[in-house]
Amino acid sequence: MRGFKLVLVLILFLTLPMQLFGQFYYGLHQDYGKNRVEYNEFVWNYYRFDKIDIYFYKSSNEVAKQVAVLADENLKQLEKLL
């Protein structure tokens, strides 16, 4: 019986680290310079002006409206800055 317990404990200690490293991996621990593929589909919308287009997600509609108006009004300053 003592030998059985010893073998059981030994098996647990050998397999536990493999299970711990296998759990909770969300792709955050990657090597530097490696790309991570995202499989989410994005629905893009845009506002079109004469010289600029503002692309945005559906959830940021209000912010995109403000950015579009400000960018259209201040286009000369933006061109000089960039």
mmCIF file with all atom_site columns, N, CA and C in Angstrom, residues 6-72:
data_model
loop_
_atom_site.group_PDB
_atom_site.id
_atom_site.type_symbol
_atom_site.label_atom_id
_atom_site.label_alt_id
_atom_site.label_comp_id
_atom_site.label_asym_id
_atom_site.label_entity_id
_atom_site.label_seq_id
_atom_site.pdbx_PDB_ins_code
_atom_site.Cartn_x
_atom_site.Cartn_y
_atom_site.Cartn_z
_atom_site.occupancy
_atom_site.B_iso_or_equiv
_atom_site.pdbx_formal_charge
_atom_site.auth_seq_id
_atom_site.auth_comp_id
_atom_site.auth_asym_id
_atom_site.auth_atom_id
_atom_site.pdbx_PDB_model_num
ATOM 1   N N  . LEU A 1 6  ? 3.269   6.028  -2.939  1.00 0.00 ? 6  LEU A N  1
ATOM 2   C CA . LEU A 1 6  ? 4.483   6.678  -3.417  1.00 0.00 ? 6  LEU A CA 1
ATOM 3   C C  . LEU A 1 6  ? 4.446   6.844  -4.940  1.00 0.00 ? 6  LEU A C  1
ATOM 4   N N  . VAL A 1 7  ? 4.000   5.826  -5.647  1.00 0.00 ? 7  VAL A N  1
ATOM 5   C CA . VAL A 1 7  ? 3.888   5.904  -7.108  1.00 0.00 ? 7  VAL A CA 1
ATOM 6   C C  . VAL A 1 7  ? 2.834   6.933  -7.501  1.00 0.00 ? 7  VAL A C  1
ATOM 7   N N  . LEU A 1 8  ? 1.720   6.963  -6.790  1.00 0.00 ? 8  LEU A N  1
ATOM 8   C CA . LEU A 1 8  ? 0.664   7.928  -7.084  1.00 0.00 ? 8  LEU A CA 1
ATOM 9   C C  . LEU A 1 8  ? 1.151   9.362  -6.884  1.00 0.00 ? 8  LEU A C  1
ATOM 10  N N  . VAL A 1 9  ? 1.842   9.617  -5.795  1.00 0.00 ? 9  VAL A N  1
ATOM 11  C CA . VAL A 1 9  ? 2.377   10.953 -5.522  1.00 0.00 ? 9  VAL A CA 1
ATOM 12  C C  . VAL A 1 9  ? 3.417   11.327 -6.569  1.00 0.00 ? 9  VAL A C  1
ATOM 13  N N  . LEU A 1 10 ? 4.252   10.385 -6.957  1.00 0.00 ? 10 LEU A N  1
ATOM 14  C CA . LEU A 1 10 ? 5.274   10.635 -7.965  1.00 0.00 ? 10 LEU A CA 1
ATOM 15  C C  . LEU A 1 10 ? 4.632   10.984 -9.315  1.00 0.00 ? 10 LEU A C  1
ATOM 16  N N  . ILE A 1 11 ? 3.592   10.289 -9.690  1.00 0.00 ? 11 ILE A N  1
ATOM 17  C CA . ILE A 1 11 ? 2.888   10.575 -10.945 1.00 0.00 ? 11 ILE A CA 1
ATOM 18  C C  . ILE A 1 11 ? 2.242   11.964 -10.895 1.00 0.00 ? 11 ILE A C  1
ATOM 19  N N  . LEU A 1 12 ? 1.658   12.310 -9.752  1.00 0.00 ? 12 LEU A N  1
ATOM 20  C CA . LEU A 1 12 ? 1.042   13.639 -9.620  1.00 0.00 ? 12 LEU A CA 1
ATOM 21  C C  . LEU A 1 12 ? 2.078   14.748 -9.748  1.00 0.00 ? 12 LEU A C  1
ATOM 22  N N  . PHE A 1 13 ? 3.229   14.573 -9.114  1.00 0.00 ? 13 PHE A N  1
ATOM 23  C CA . PHE A 1 13 ? 4.270   15.599 -9.180  1.00 0.00 ? 13 PHE A CA 1
ATOM 24  C C  . PHE A 1 13 ? 4.869   15.718 -10.573 1.00 0.00 ? 13 PHE A C  1
ATOM 25  N N  . LEU A 1 14 ? 4.874   14.642 -11.321 1.00 0.00 ? 14 LEU A N  1
ATOM 26  C CA . LEU A 1 14 ? 5.418   14.701 -12.674 1.00 0.00 ? 14 LEU A CA 1
ATOM 27  C C  . LEU A 1 14 ? 4.432   15.278 -13.678 1.00 0.00 ? 14 LEU A C  1
ATOM 28  N N  . THR A 1 15 ? 3.146   15.046 -13.479 1.00 0.00 ? 15 THR A N  1
ATOM 29  C CA . THR A 1 15 ? 2.155   15.528 -14.448 1.00 0.00 ? 15 THR A CA 1
ATOM 30  C C  . THR A 1 15 ? 1.560   16.879 -14.091 1.00 0.00 ? 15 THR A C  1
ATOM 31  N N  . LEU A 1 16 ? 1.642   17.309 -12.849 1.00 0.00 ? 16 LEU A N  1
ATOM 32  C CA . LEU A 1 16 ? 1.044   18.580 -12.437 1.00 0.00 ? 16 LEU A CA 1
ATOM 33  C C  . LEU A 1 16 ? 1.648   19.781 -13.165 1.00 0.00 ? 16 LEU A C  1
ATOM 34  N N  . PRO A 1 17 ? 2.970   19.888 -13.311 1.00 0.00 ? 17 PRO A N  1
ATOM 35  C CA . PRO A 1 17 ? 3.505   21.057 -14.034 1.00 0.00 ? 17 PRO A CA 1
ATOM 36  C C  . PRO A 1 17 ? 3.023   21.133 -15.478 1.00 0.00 ? 17 PRO A C  1
ATOM 37  N N  . MET A 1 18 ? 2.840   19.997 -16.140 1.00 0.00 ? 18 MET A N  1
ATOM 38  C CA . MET A 1 18 ? 2.353   20.029 -17.514 1.00 0.00 ? 18 MET A CA 1
ATOM 39  C C  . MET A 1 18 ? 0.929   20.589 -17.561 1.00 0.00 ? 18 MET A C  1
ATOM 40  N N  . GLN A 1 19 ? 0.112   20.254 -16.607 1.00 0.00 ? 19 GLN A N  1
ATOM 41  C CA . GLN A 1 19 ? -1.254  20.757 -16.589 1.00 0.00 ? 19 GLN A CA 1
ATOM 42  C C  . GLN A 1 19 ? -1.280  22.239 -16.250 1.00 0.00 ? 19 GLN A C  1
ATOM 43  N N  . LEU A 1 20 ? -0.399  22.675 -15.363 1.00 0.00 ? 20 LEU A N  1
ATOM 44  C CA . LEU A 1 20 ? -0.375  24.088 -14.993 1.00 0.00 ? 20 LEU A CA 1
ATOM 45  C C  . LEU A 1 20 ? 0.057   24.952 -16.157 1.00 0.00 ? 20 LEU A C  1
ATOM 46  N N  . PHE A 1 21 ? 1.032   24.512 -16.933 1.00 0.00 ? 21 PHE A N  1
ATOM 47  C CA . PHE A 1 21 ? 1.469   25.298 -18.072 1.00 0.00 ? 21 PHE A CA 1
ATOM 48  C C  . PHE A 1 21 ? 0.467   25.249 -19.214 1.00 0.00 ? 21 PHE A C  1
ATOM 49  N N  . GLY A 1 22 ? -0.350  24.221 -19.266 1.00 0.00 ? 22 GLY A N  1
ATOM 50  C CA . GLY A 1 22 ? -1.325  24.101 -20.334 1.00 0.00 ? 22 GLY A CA 1
ATOM 51  C C  . GLY A 1 22 ? -2.585  24.907 -20.090 1.00 0.00 ? 22 GLY A C  1
ATOM 52  N N  . GLN A 1 23 ? -2.842  25.288 -18.859 1.00 0.00 ? 23 GLN A N  1
ATOM 53  C CA . GLN A 1 23 ? -4.056  26.030 -18.554 1.00 0.00 ? 23 GLN A CA 1
ATOM 54  C C  . GLN A 1 23 ? -3.835  27.524 -18.683 1.00 0.00 ? 23 GLN A C  1
ATOM 55  N N  . PHE A 1 24 ? -4.915  28.232 -18.927 1.00 0.00 ? 24 PHE A N  1
ATOM 56  C CA . PHE A 1 24 ? -4.953  29.691 -18.896 1.00 0.00 ? 24 PHE A CA 1
ATOM 57  C C  . PHE A 1 24 ? -3.998  30.329 -19.902 1.00 0.00 ? 24 PHE A C  1
ATOM 58  N N  . TYR A 1 25 ? -3.856  29.756 -21.063 1.00 0.00 ? 25 TYR A N  1
ATOM 59  C CA . TYR A 1 25 ? -3.022  30.371 -22.094 1.00 0.00 ? 25 TYR A CA 1
ATOM 60  C C  . TYR A 1 25 ? -3.918  31.138 -23.049 1.00 0.00 ? 25 TYR A C  1
ATOM 61  N N  . TYR A 1 26 ? -3.726  32.436 -23.089 1.00 0.00 ? 26 TYR A N  1
ATOM 62  C CA . TYR A 1 26 ? -4.529  33.293 -23.962 1.00 0.00 ? 26 TYR A CA 1
ATOM 63  C C  . TYR A 1 26 ? -3.691  33.900 -25.080 1.00 0.00 ? 26 TYR A C  1
ATOM 64  N N  . GLY A 1 27 ? -2.497  33.402 -25.297 1.00 0.00 ? 27 GLY A N  1
ATOM 65  C CA . GLY A 1 27 ? -1.638  33.948 -26.340 1.00 0.00 ? 27 GLY A CA 1
ATOM 66  C C  . GLY A 1 27 ? -0.900  35.190 -25.917 1.00 0.00 ? 27 GLY A C  1
ATOM 67  N N  . LEU A 1 28 ? -0.818  35.464 -24.630 1.00 0.00 ? 28 LEU A N  1
ATOM 68  C CA . LEU A 1 28 ? -0.167  36.681 -24.167 1.00 0.00 ? 28 LEU A CA 1
ATOM 69  C C  . LEU A 1 28 ? 1.340   36.520 -23.996 1.00 0.00 ? 28 LEU A C  1
ATOM 70  N N  . HIS A 1 29 ? 1.802   35.296 -23.850 1.00 0.00 ? 29 HIS A N  1
ATOM 71  C CA . HIS A 1 29 ? 3.223   35.057 -23.607 1.00 0.00 ? 29 HIS A CA 1
ATOM 72  C C  . HIS A 1 29 ? 3.878   34.596 -24.898 1.00 0.00 ? 29 HIS A C  1
ATOM 73  N N  . GLN A 1 30 ? 4.125   35.527 -25.793 1.00 0.00 ? 30 GLN A N  1
ATOM 74  C CA . GLN A 1 30 ? 4.730   35.197 -27.070 1.00 0.00 ? 30 GLN A CA 1
ATOM 75  C C  . GLN A 1 30 ? 6.116   35.787 -27.152 1.00 0.00 ? 30 GLN A C  1
ATOM 76  N N  . ASP A 1 31 ? 6.921   35.195 -28.014 1.00 0.00 ? 31 ASP A N  1
ATOM 77  C CA . ASP A 1 31 ? 8.261   35.715 -28.240 1.00 0.00 ? 31 ASP A CA 1
ATOM 78  C C  . ASP A 1 31 ? 8.176   37.077 -28.910 1.00 0.00 ? 31 ASP A C  1
ATOM 79  N N  . TYR A 1 32 ? 9.206   37.873 -28.691 1.00 0.00 ? 32 TYR A N  1
ATOM 80  C CA . TYR A 1 32 ? 9.246   39.205 -29.281 1.00 0.00 ? 32 TYR A CA 1
ATOM 81  C C  . TYR A 1 32 ? 9.288   39.095 -30.805 1.00 0.00 ? 32 TYR A C  1
ATOM 82  N N  . GLY A 1 33 ? 8.486   39.898 -31.457 1.00 0.00 ? 33 GLY A N  1
ATOM 83  C CA . GLY A 1 33 ? 8.479   39.935 -32.909 1.00 0.00 ? 33 GLY A CA 1
ATOM 84  C C  . GLY A 1 33 ? 7.528   38.955 -33.556 1.00 0.00 ? 33 GLY A C  1
ATOM 85  N N  . LYS A 1 34 ? 6.846   38.160 -32.782 1.00 0.00 ? 34 LYS A N  1
ATOM 86  C CA . LYS A 1 34 ? 5.908   37.191 -33.348 1.00 0.00 ? 34 LYS A CA 1
ATOM 87  C C  . LYS A 1 34 ? 4.531   37.833 -33.458 1.00 0.00 ? 34 LYS A C  1
ATOM 88  N N  . ASN A 1 35 ? 3.872   37.614 -34.565 1.00 0.00 ? 35 ASN A N  1
ATOM 89  C CA . ASN A 1 35 ? 2.522   38.142 -34.757 1.00 0.00 ? 35 ASN A CA 1
ATOM 90  C C  . ASN A 1 35 ? 1.503   37.173 -34.182 1.00 0.00 ? 35 ASN A C  1
ATOM 91  N N  . ARG A 1 36 ? 0.441   37.719 -33.695 1.00 0.00 ? 36 ARG A N  1
ATOM 92  C CA . ARG A 1 36 ? -0.658  36.901 -33.182 1.00 0.00 ? 36 ARG A CA 1
ATOM 93  C C  . ARG A 1 36 ? -1.856  37.097 -34.092 1.00 0.00 ? 36 ARG A C  1
ATOM 94  N N  . VAL A 1 37 ? -2.413  36.019 -34.560 1.00 0.00 ? 37 VAL A N  1
ATOM 95  C CA . VAL A 1 37 ? -3.530  36.082 -35.496 1.00 0.00 ? 37 VAL A CA 1
ATOM 96  C C  . VAL A 1 37 ? -4.819  36.271 -34.713 1.00 0.00 ? 37 VAL A C  1
ATOM 97  N N  . GLU A 1 38 ? -5.592  37.261 -35.111 1.00 0.00 ? 38 GLU A N  1
ATOM 98  C CA . GLU A 1 38 ? -6.897  37.506 -34.522 1.00 0.00 ? 38 GLU A CA 1
ATOM 99  C C  . GLU A 1 38 ? -7.952  37.054 -35.521 1.00 0.00 ? 38 GLU A C  1
ATOM 100 N N  . TYR A 1 39 ? -8.905  36.279 -35.066 1.00 0.00 ? 39 TYR A N  1
ATOM 101 C CA . TYR A 1 39 ? -9.933  35.763 -35.950 1.00 0.00 ? 39 TYR A CA 1
ATOM 102 C C  . TYR A 1 39 ? -11.264 36.480 -35.781 1.00 0.00 ? 39 TYR A C  1
ATOM 103 N N  . ASN A 1 40 ? -11.254 37.634 -35.163 1.00 0.00 ? 40 ASN A N  1
ATOM 104 C CA . ASN A 1 40 ? -12.490 38.399 -35.005 1.00 0.00 ? 40 ASN A CA 1
ATOM 105 C C  . ASN A 1 40 ? -12.785 39.156 -36.296 1.00 0.00 ? 40 ASN A C  1
ATOM 106 N N  . GLU A 1 41 ? -14.035 39.203 -36.660 1.00 0.00 ? 41 GLU A N  1
ATOM 107 C CA . GLU A 1 41 ? -14.421 39.990 -37.826 1.00 0.00 ? 41 GLU A CA 1
ATOM 108 C C  . GLU A 1 41 ? -14.795 41.390 -37.357 1.00 0.00 ? 41 GLU A C  1
ATOM 109 N N  . PHE A 1 42 ? -14.308 42.385 -38.086 1.00 0.00 ? 42 PHE A N  1
ATOM 110 C CA . PHE A 1 42 ? -14.582 43.766 -37.741 1.00 0.00 ? 42 PHE A CA 1
ATOM 111 C C  . PHE A 1 42 ? -15.515 44.363 -38.786 1.00 0.00 ? 42 PHE A C  1
ATOM 112 N N  . VAL A 1 43 ? -16.503 45.067 -38.321 1.00 0.00 ? 43 VAL A N  1
ATOM 113 C CA . VAL A 1 43 ? -17.423 45.768 -39.216 1.00 0.00 ? 43 VAL A CA 1
ATOM 114 C C  . VAL A 1 43 ? -17.001 47.229 -39.227 1.00 0.00 ? 43 VAL A C  1
ATOM 115 N N  . TRP A 1 44 ? -16.442 47.652 -40.358 1.00 0.00 ? 44 TRP A N  1
ATOM 116 C CA . TRP A 1 44 ? -15.950 49.010 -40.475 1.00 0.00 ? 44 TRP A CA 1
ATOM 117 C C  . TRP A 1 44 ? -17.017 49.903 -41.103 1.00 0.00 ? 44 TRP A C  1
ATOM 118 N N  . ASN A 1 45 ? -17.125 51.107 -40.591 1.00 0.00 ? 45 ASN A N  1
ATOM 119 C CA . ASN A 1 45 ? -17.952 52.150 -41.189 1.00 0.00 ? 45 ASN A CA 1
ATOM 120 C C  . ASN A 1 45 ? -17.035 53.327 -41.483 1.00 0.00 ? 45 ASN A C  1
ATOM 121 N N  . TYR A 1 46 ? -17.502 54.279 -42.259 1.00 0.00 ? 46 TYR A N  1
ATOM 122 C CA . TYR A 1 46 ? -16.653 55.428 -42.543 1.00 0.00 ? 46 TYR A CA 1
ATOM 123 C C  . TYR A 1 46 ? -17.496 56.657 -42.866 1.00 0.00 ? 46 TYR A C  1
ATOM 124 N N  . TYR A 1 47 ? -16.871 57.801 -42.624 1.00 0.00 ? 47 TYR A N  1
ATOM 125 C CA . TYR A 1 47 ? -17.402 59.083 -43.071 1.00 0.00 ? 47 TYR A CA 1
ATOM 126 C C  . TYR A 1 47 ? -16.468 59.585 -44.151 1.00 0.00 ? 47 TYR A C  1
ATOM 127 N N  . ARG A 1 48 ? -17.023 59.992 -45.275 1.00 0.00 ? 48 ARG A N  1
ATOM 128 C CA . ARG A 1 48 ? -16.193 60.447 -46.392 1.00 0.00 ? 48 ARG A CA 1
ATOM 129 C C  . ARG A 1 48 ? -16.384 61.940 -46.600 1.00 0.00 ? 48 ARG A C  1
ATOM 130 N N  . PHE A 1 49 ? -15.255 62.632 -46.655 1.00 0.00 ? 49 PHE A N  1
ATOM 131 C CA . PHE A 1 49 ? -15.240 64.054 -46.980 1.00 0.00 ? 49 PHE A CA 1
ATOM 132 C C  . PHE A 1 49 ? -14.486 64.220 -48.295 1.00 0.00 ? 49 PHE A C  1
ATOM 133 N N  . ASP A 1 50 ? -14.283 65.460 -48.712 1.00 0.00 ? 50 ASP A N  1
ATOM 134 C CA . ASP A 1 50 ? -13.594 65.690 -49.989 1.00 0.00 ? 50 ASP A CA 1
ATOM 135 C C  . ASP A 1 50 ? -12.163 65.146 -49.962 1.00 0.00 ? 50 ASP A C  1
ATOM 136 N N  . LYS A 1 51 ? -11.435 65.393 -48.881 1.00 0.00 ? 51 LYS A N  1
ATOM 137 C CA . LYS A 1 51 ? -10.020 65.013 -48.843 1.00 0.00 ? 51 LYS A CA 1
ATOM 138 C C  . LYS A 1 51 ? -9.671  63.953 -47.810 1.00 0.00 ? 51 LYS A C  1
ATOM 139 N N  . ILE A 1 52 ? -10.598 63.592 -46.947 1.00 0.00 ? 52 ILE A N  1
ATOM 140 C CA . ILE A 1 52 ? -10.287 62.605 -45.902 1.00 0.00 ? 52 ILE A CA 1
ATOM 141 C C  . ILE A 1 52 ? -11.430 61.608 -45.741 1.00 0.00 ? 52 ILE A C  1
ATOM 142 N N  . ASP A 1 53 ? -11.083 60.443 -45.255 1.00 0.00 ? 53 ASP A N  1
ATOM 143 C CA . ASP A 1 53 ? -12.055 59.423 -44.869 1.00 0.00 ? 53 ASP A CA 1
ATOM 144 C C  . ASP A 1 53 ? -11.776 59.056 -43.419 1.00 0.00 ? 53 ASP A C  1
ATOM 145 N N  . ILE A 1 54 ? -12.811 58.927 -42.613 1.00 0.00 ? 54 ILE A N  1
ATOM 146 C CA . ILE A 1 54 ? -12.686 58.527 -41.211 1.00 0.00 ? 54 ILE A CA 1
ATOM 147 C C  . ILE A 1 54 ? -13.312 57.153 -41.071 1.00 0.00 ? 54 ILE A C  1
ATOM 148 N N  . TYR A 1 55 ? -12.480 56.142 -40.756 1.00 0.00 ? 55 TYR A N  1
ATOM 149 C CA . TYR A 1 55 ? -12.963 54.775 -40.556 1.00 0.00 ? 55 TYR A CA 1
ATOM 150 C C  . TYR A 1 55 ? -13.125 54.510 -39.060 1.00 0.00 ? 55 TYR A C  1
ATOM 151 N N  . PHE A 1 56 ? -14.172 53.773 -38.702 1.00 0.00 ? 56 PHE A N  1
ATOM 152 C CA . PHE A 1 56 ? -14.436 53.522 -37.293 1.00 0.00 ? 56 PHE A CA 1
ATOM 153 C C  . PHE A 1 56 ? -15.271 52.260 -37.138 1.00 0.00 ? 56 PHE A C  1
ATOM 154 N N  . TYR A 1 57 ? -15.264 51.744 -35.912 1.00 0.00 ? 57 TYR A N  1
ATOM 155 C CA . TYR A 1 57 ? -16.128 50.627 -35.562 1.00 0.00 ? 57 TYR A CA 1
ATOM 156 C C  . TYR A 1 57 ? -17.522 51.144 -35.250 1.00 0.00 ? 57 TYR A C  1
ATOM 157 N N  . LYS A 1 58 ? -18.475 50.245 -35.260 1.00 0.00 ? 58 LYS A N  1
ATOM 158 C CA . LYS A 1 58 ? -19.858 50.635 -34.996 1.00 0.00 ? 58 LYS A CA 1
ATOM 159 C C  . LYS A 1 58 ? -20.020 51.233 -33.605 1.00 0.00 ? 58 LYS A C  1
ATOM 160 N N  . SER A 1 59 ? -19.264 50.731 -32.635 1.00 0.00 ? 59 SER A N  1
ATOM 161 C CA . SER A 1 59 ? -19.420 51.185 -31.255 1.00 0.00 ? 59 SER A CA 1
ATOM 162 C C  . SER A 1 59 ? -18.871 52.591 -31.017 1.00 0.00 ? 59 SER A C  1
ATOM 163 N N  . SER A 1 60 ? -18.035 53.104 -31.926 1.00 0.00 ? 60 SER A N  1
ATOM 164 C CA . SER A 1 60 ? -17.461 54.435 -31.708 1.00 0.00 ? 60 SER A CA 1
ATOM 165 C C  . SER A 1 60 ? -18.004 55.448 -32.709 1.00 0.00 ? 60 SER A C  1
ATOM 166 N N  . ASN A 1 61 ? -19.271 55.386 -32.969 1.00 0.00 ? 61 ASN A N  1
ATOM 167 C CA . ASN A 1 61 ? -19.926 56.256 -33.934 1.00 0.00 ? 61 ASN A CA 1
ATOM 168 C C  . ASN A 1 61 ? -19.878 57.721 -33.508 1.00 0.00 ? 61 ASN A C  1
ATOM 169 N N  . GLU A 1 62 ? -20.191 58.001 -32.268 1.00 0.00 ? 62 GLU A N  1
ATOM 170 C CA . GLU A 1 62 ? -20.232 59.389 -31.797 1.00 0.00 ? 62 GLU A CA 1
ATOM 171 C C  . GLU A 1 62 ? -18.851 60.040 -31.822 1.00 0.00 ? 62 GLU A C  1
ATOM 172 N N  . VAL A 1 63 ? -17.847 59.305 -31.410 1.00 0.00 ? 63 VAL A N  1
ATOM 173 C CA . VAL A 1 63 ? -16.479 59.837 -31.424 1.00 0.00 ? 63 VAL A CA 1
ATOM 174 C C  . VAL A 1 63 ? -16.034 60.081 -32.863 1.00 0.00 ? 63 VAL A C  1
ATOM 175 N N  . ALA A 1 64 ? -16.382 59.178 -33.762 1.00 0.00 ? 64 ALA A N  1
ATOM 176 C CA . ALA A 1 64 ? -16.000 59.330 -35.170 1.00 0.00 ? 64 ALA A CA 1
ATOM 177 C C  . ALA A 1 64 ? -16.641 60.569 -35.790 1.00 0.00 ? 64 ALA A C  1
ATOM 178 N N  . LYS A 1 65 ? -17.870 60.868 -35.406 1.00 0.00 ? 65 LYS A N  1
ATOM 179 C CA . LYS A 1 65 ? -18.515 62.086 -35.911 1.00 0.00 ? 65 LYS A CA 1
ATOM 180 C C  . LYS A 1 65 ? -17.736 63.324 -35.492 1.00 0.00 ? 65 LYS A C  1
ATOM 181 N N  . GLN A 1 66 ? -17.352 63.377 -34.220 1.00 0.00 ? 66 GLN A N  1
ATOM 182 C CA . GLN A 1 66 ? -16.600 64.528 -33.718 1.00 0.00 ? 66 GLN A CA 1
ATOM 183 C C  . GLN A 1 66 ? -15.230 64.627 -34.380 1.00 0.00 ? 66 GLN A C  1
ATOM 184 N N  . VAL A 1 67 ? -14.563 63.491 -34.541 1.00 0.00 ? 67 VAL A N  1
ATOM 185 C CA . VAL A 1 67 ? -13.249 63.480 -35.187 1.00 0.00 ? 67 VAL A CA 1
ATOM 186 C C  . VAL A 1 67 ? -13.368 63.916 -36.640 1.00 0.00 ? 67 VAL A C  1
ATOM 187 N N  . ALA A 1 68 ? -14.393 63.458 -37.329 1.00 0.00 ? 68 ALA A N  1
ATOM 188 C CA . ALA A 1 68 ? -14.577 63.824 -38.735 1.00 0.00 ? 68 ALA A CA 1
ATOM 189 C C  . ALA A 1 68 ? -14.789 65.319 -38.896 1.00 0.00 ? 68 ALA A C  1
ATOM 190 N N  . VAL A 1 69 ? -15.620 65.898 -38.069 1.00 0.00 ? 69 VAL A N  1
ATOM 191 C CA . VAL A 1 69 ? -15.881 67.338 -38.157 1.00 0.00 ? 69 VAL A CA 1
ATOM 192 C C  . VAL A 1 69 ? -14.623 68.132 -37.827 1.00 0.00 ? 69 VAL A C  1
ATOM 193 N N  . LEU A 1 70 ? -13.922 67.745 -36.753 1.00 0.00 ? 70 LEU A N  1
ATOM 194 C CA . LEU A 1 70 ? -12.699 68.456 -36.384 1.00 0.00 ? 70 LEU A CA 1
ATOM 195 C C  . LEU A 1 70 ? -11.597 68.300 -37.425 1.00 0.00 ? 70 LEU A C  1
ATOM 196 N N  . ALA A 1 71 ? -11.458 67.109 -37.970 1.00 0.00 ? 71 ALA A N  1
ATOM 197 C CA . ALA A 1 71 ? -10.430 66.892 -38.988 1.00 0.00 ? 71 ALA A CA 1
ATOM 198 C C  . ALA A 1 71 ? -10.741 67.678 -40.255 1.00 0.00 ? 71 ALA A C  1
ATOM 199 N N  . ASP A 1 72 ? -12.001 67.745 -40.634 1.00 0.00 ? 72 ASP A N  1
ATOM 200 C CA . ASP A 1 72 ? -12.375 68.503 -41.822 1.00 0.00 ? 72 ASP A CA 1
ATOM 201 C C  . ASP A 1 72 ? -12.141 69.998 -41.613 1.00 0.00 ? 72 ASP A C  1
#
